[in-house]
CSV table of C-alpha atoms and ligand atoms in Angstrom, one decimal:
chain,number,residue,atom,x,y,z
A,1,MET,CA,86.7,125.0,71.7
A,2,ALA,CA,86.3,124.9,68.1
A,3,SER,CA,83.3,127.6,67.6
A,4,TRP,CA,82.8,130.9,70.1
A,5,ARG,CA,80.4,133.6,70.3
A,6,VAL,CA,80.3,136.5,73.0
A,7,ALA,CA,77.2,136.5,75.6
A,8,ALA,CA,73.9,138.7,73.8
A,9,SER,CA,74.4,140.8,77.3
A,10,LEU,CA,77.5,141.9,76.7
A,11,LEU,CA,76.8,142.4,72.8
A,12,ALA,CA,74.1,144.3,74.3
A,13,LEU,CA,75.8,146.5,76.4
A,14,ARG,CA,78.5,146.9,73.5
A,15,ASP,CA,75.9,148.2,71.2
A,16,GLN,CA,74.0,150.7,73.5
A,17,VAL,CA,77.6,152.0,74.3
A,18,ASN,CA,78.2,152.4,70.8
A,19,LEU,CA,75.2,154.5,70.0
A,20,ALA,CA,75.7,156.5,73.3
A,21,TRP,CA,79.1,157.8,71.8
A,22,PRO,CA,79.5,156.6,68.2
A,23,GLY,CA,82.9,158.5,67.8
A,24,ARG,CA,84.4,156.4,71.3
A,25,SER,CA,87.8,155.0,71.0
A,26,ARG,CA,87.9,151.3,71.1
A,27,ALA,CA,91.5,151.0,71.7
A,28,SER,CA,91.2,148.7,74.8
A,29,ASP,CA,88.0,146.9,74.0
A,30,GLY,CA,88.3,143.0,74.1
A,31,THR,CA,86.0,140.2,74.1
A,32,ILE,CA,87.8,136.8,73.4
A,33,GLY,CA,90.9,136.2,75.8
A,34,ASP,CA,94.1,136.9,74.1
A,35,ALA,CA,97.0,134.4,74.6
A,36,ARG,CA,97.8,135.9,77.9
A,37,HIS,CA,94.5,136.2,79.2
A,38,ARG,CA,94.2,132.1,77.8
A,39,SER,CA,96.9,130.7,80.2
A,40,ARG,CA,94.6,131.9,82.9
A,41,ASP,CA,91.4,131.4,84.5
A,42,SER,CA,89.0,134.2,82.8
A,43,ASP,CA,85.8,134.8,81.5
A,44,HIS,CA,87.7,136.2,78.4
A,45,ASN,CA,87.8,132.3,77.4
A,46,PRO,CA,84.6,130.6,76.5
A,47,TRP,CA,84.4,128.1,78.8
A,48,ILE,CA,80.4,128.2,79.2
A,49,GLU,CA,79.3,125.5,77.0
A,50,ASP,CA,75.9,126.5,74.9
A,51,GLY,CA,75.7,123.1,73.3
A,52,ALA,CA,79.0,123.0,71.1
A,53,VAL,CA,79.7,126.7,71.3
A,54,GLY,CA,81.8,128.3,74.0
A,55,VAL,CA,80.3,131.6,75.5
A,56,VAL,CA,82.6,134.7,76.4
A,57,SER,CA,81.1,135.8,79.4
A,58,ALA,CA,83.4,138.9,79.8
A,59,LEU,CA,83.4,142.2,78.1
A,60,ASP,CA,86.3,145.3,78.3
A,61,LEU,CA,85.1,148.7,77.3
A,62,THR,CA,87.7,151.1,76.6
A,63,HIS,CA,87.9,154.3,79.2
A,64,ASP,CA,87.5,157.5,76.6
A,65,ARG,CA,86.4,160.1,78.7
A,66,ALA,CA,87.8,162.6,76.2
A,67,GLY,CA,85.0,161.0,73.7
A,68,GLY,CA,82.4,161.5,76.0
A,69,CYS,CA,82.7,157.2,77.4
A,70,ASP,CA,84.0,158.1,80.9
A,71,MET,CA,84.4,154.5,82.2
A,72,GLU,CA,83.9,156.0,86.0
A,73,LYS,CA,80.7,157.1,85.1
A,74,VAL,CA,79.6,153.8,83.1
A,75,VAL,CA,80.9,151.8,85.4
A,76,GLU,CA,79.0,153.8,88.6
A,77,ALA,CA,75.7,153.7,86.7
A,78,VAL,CA,76.0,150.0,86.0
A,79,ARG,CA,76.7,149.3,89.6
A,80,ALA,CA,73.4,152.0,90.9
A,81,SER,CA,71.2,149.9,88.8
A,82,ARG,CA,72.6,146.6,90.4
A,83,ASP,CA,71.9,144.7,87.3
A,84,ARG,CA,71.2,140.9,87.9
A,85,ARG,CA,73.2,139.5,85.0
A,86,ILE,CA,76.5,141.2,86.5
A,87,LYS,CA,79.1,139.0,88.3
A,88,TYR,CA,81.8,141.3,88.7
A,89,ILE,CA,82.9,144.7,87.3
A,90,ILE,CA,86.8,145.5,87.4
A,91,TRP,CA,87.4,149.1,86.9
A,92,ASN,CA,90.7,151.2,88.1
A,93,ARG,CA,92.4,149.2,90.7
A,94,ARG,CA,88.9,148.2,92.2
A,95,ILE,CA,86.8,145.0,92.1
A,96,CYS,CA,83.2,144.6,92.8
A,97,SER,CA,80.7,141.6,92.9
A,98,SER,CA,76.8,141.3,93.2
A,99,SER,CA,77.4,139.2,95.9
A,100,ALA,CA,79.0,139.0,99.0
A,101,VAL,CA,82.7,138.6,99.0
A,102,GLY,CA,84.8,138.1,102.0
A,103,ASN,CA,83.5,141.1,104.2
A,104,ALA,CA,82.3,142.7,101.2
A,105,THR,CA,78.8,143.2,100.8
A,106,ALA,CA,77.7,142.9,97.5
A,107,TRP,CA,78.2,145.7,95.1
A,108,ALA,CA,81.1,147.2,97.4
A,109,TRP,CA,84.4,147.9,95.9
A,110,ARG,CA,87.4,145.9,97.1
A,111,ALA,CA,90.8,146.7,96.3
A,112,TYR,CA,91.8,144.8,93.3
A,113,GLY,CA,95.9,143.6,93.0
A,114,GLY,CA,95.8,142.4,89.5
A,115,SER,CA,99.0,143.2,87.5
A,116,ASN,CA,96.7,145.5,85.0
A,117,PRO,CA,95.2,148.1,86.8
A,118,HIS,CA,92.1,148.3,84.5
A,119,ASP,CA,92.4,152.0,84.0
A,120,LYS,CA,92.4,152.1,80.5
A,121,HIS,CA,89.1,149.8,80.4
A,122,ALA,CA,86.5,148.4,82.7
A,123,HIS,CA,86.1,144.7,82.6
A,124,PHE,CA,82.6,143.4,82.4
A,125,SER,CA,81.8,139.7,83.4
A,126,VAL,CA,78.1,138.2,83.1
A,127,LYS,CA,76.9,135.3,85.3
A,128,ALA,CA,77.4,131.8,83.5
A,129,SER,CA,73.6,131.2,83.5
A,130,LYS,CA,71.9,131.7,80.0
A,131,ALA,CA,69.0,133.4,81.2
A,132,LEU,CA,71.5,135.9,82.5
A,133,TYR,CA,74.4,136.2,80.1
A,134,ASP,CA,71.9,135.6,77.0
A,135,ASN,CA,69.7,138.5,78.4
A,136,PRO,CA,70.1,141.6,76.1
A,137,ASP,CA,67.7,143.9,77.8
A,138,PRO,CA,68.9,147.8,77.7
A,139,TRP,CA,71.3,148.2,80.8
A,140,SER,CA,71.7,151.3,82.6
A,141,ILE,CA,74.8,153.2,81.6
A,142,GLY,CA,74.4,156.6,82.8
A,143,ALA,CA,73.9,158.0,79.2
A,144,ARG,CA,71.3,160.9,78.7
A,145,ALA,CA,69.5,159.1,75.7
A,146,THR,CA,68.9,154.9,76.7
A,147,VAL,CA,68.9,153.4,73.6
A,148,SER,CA,66.5,150.7,73.2
A,149,ASP,CA,67.6,147.5,72.6
A,150,PRO,CA,68.0,146.8,68.5
A,151,LEU,CA,66.5,143.2,69.0
A,152,SER,CA,64.0,144.0,71.3
A,153,PRO,CA,60.4,142.9,69.7
A,154,GLU,CA,59.2,146.5,69.4
A,155,ILE,CA,61.7,147.2,67.3
A,156,ALA,CA,62.2,143.7,65.3
A,157,THR,CA,58.4,144.0,64.1
A,158,ARG,CA,58.9,147.9,62.7
A,159,PRO,CA,59.5,147.7,58.8
A,160,VAL,CA,62.5,148.5,56.8
A,161,LEU,CA,62.0,151.8,55.0
A,162,ARG,CA,63.7,153.0,52.2
A,163,ARG,CA,63.0,155.7,49.4
A,164,ASP,CA,59.7,155.7,47.8
A,165,SER,CA,58.3,153.5,50.9
A,166,ARG,CA,54.6,154.6,51.5
A,167,SER,CA,52.8,153.5,54.8
A,168,ALA,CA,51.7,154.7,58.4
A,169,ALA,CA,55.1,153.9,59.4
A,170,VAL,CA,57.2,156.4,57.4
A,171,SER,CA,54.5,159.2,59.2
A,172,GLU,CA,56.0,157.3,62.6
A,173,LEU,CA,59.6,157.8,61.0
A,174,GLN,CA,59.1,161.2,60.1
A,175,THR,CA,57.5,162.4,63.2
A,176,LEU,CA,60.5,160.7,64.9
A,177,LEU,CA,62.7,162.8,62.8
A,178,ARG,CA,60.9,165.6,63.8
A,179,ARG,CA,61.5,164.9,67.3
A,180,HIS,CA,65.2,164.5,66.6
A,181,GLY,CA,65.5,168.1,65.0
A,182,HIS,CA,64.5,167.5,61.3
A,183,ASP,CA,62.3,170.1,59.7
A,184,ILE,CA,60.2,167.6,57.5
A,185,THR,CA,56.7,167.2,57.1
A,186,VAL,CA,54.8,164.2,57.9
A,187,ASP,CA,52.8,162.7,54.8
A,188,GLY,CA,53.9,158.9,54.8
A,189,ARG,CA,55.4,159.5,52.0
A,190,PHE,CA,59.7,158.8,51.6
A,191,GLY,CA,60.4,161.3,49.3
A,192,ALA,CA,64.2,163.3,49.4
A,193,ALA,CA,63.4,165.3,52.1
A,194,THR,CA,63.0,162.3,54.2
A,195,GLU,CA,66.0,160.6,52.9
A,196,ALA,CA,68.1,163.5,53.6
A,197,ALA,CA,67.3,163.8,57.1
A,198,VAL,CA,67.8,160.2,57.7
A,199,ILE,CA,71.2,160.1,56.2
A,200,ALA,CA,71.6,163.2,58.3
A,201,PHE,CA,70.5,161.4,61.8
A,202,GLN,CA,72.8,158.0,60.9
A,203,THR,CA,75.7,160.1,60.2
A,204,ALA,CA,75.4,162.3,63.6
A,205,LEU,CA,74.6,158.8,65.3
A,206,GLY,CA,77.9,157.1,63.5
A,207,LEU,CA,75.6,154.6,61.8
A,208,VAL,CA,76.2,153.3,58.1
A,209,PRO,CA,74.3,156.4,56.3
A,210,ASP,CA,72.6,154.3,53.9
A,211,GLY,CA,69.3,156.3,54.3
A,212,VAL,CA,67.9,153.1,54.8
A,213,VAL,CA,65.5,152.6,58.0
A,214,GLY,CA,66.5,149.3,59.7
A,215,GLN,CA,66.5,148.1,63.0
A,216,LYS,CA,69.6,149.8,64.4
A,217,THR,CA,68.3,152.9,63.0
A,218,TRP,CA,64.8,152.6,64.4
A,219,ALA,CA,66.8,152.0,67.3
A,220,ALA,CA,68.5,155.1,67.7
A,221,LEU,CA,65.0,157.1,66.8
A,222,LEU,CA,63.1,155.4,69.3
A,223,ALA,CA,65.8,156.3,72.1
A,224,ALA,CA,64.2,158.6,74.8
B,301,ZN,ZN1,89.2,142.1,80.9
């Protein structure tokens, strides 16, 4: 397979986890199969074909309880949401599938006997239908703040704002910054105080602290 990409649903899941726990360890994260995976049947291999591009339909996310990114909680939140994009999840010596397997009902845990116990990362596989694997809707991940999908139309239509911008969108930005604890005036003018608040907000969320409000910063600001 000459070129490959990761399913959009899984990129959305990873973005959401990154925004919820910006400082999390990524030591056991993974998308495309390493040599060990490649010799086996694995969704980390880009076996799904979307035109000439292979699609990776599995994502590993690092268990980092100390960093707040507790895979037990993330996995249970996804499982509880019965997200229709999921094919199966492997976590901590167990596997659950979104459809019944043998005697196990849909979403019930079964023992997982693979050589890797999956206690350092959780494995998420999504279904092979493009309408599902490329669906970037927000996931239920159990985080206090559910971050909006950065690619949603609501966010894509918001303008990029920077120093000296003046518009109603700046007033909205200032209102959101106030909601996130920054004591600035809502006057529709992107001045030094607004820029400082944006940089502080971006730094706190692990975003690039450039003072420019693009889609990722809008997404984080709009998070509930
Ligand atoms: Zn995996």
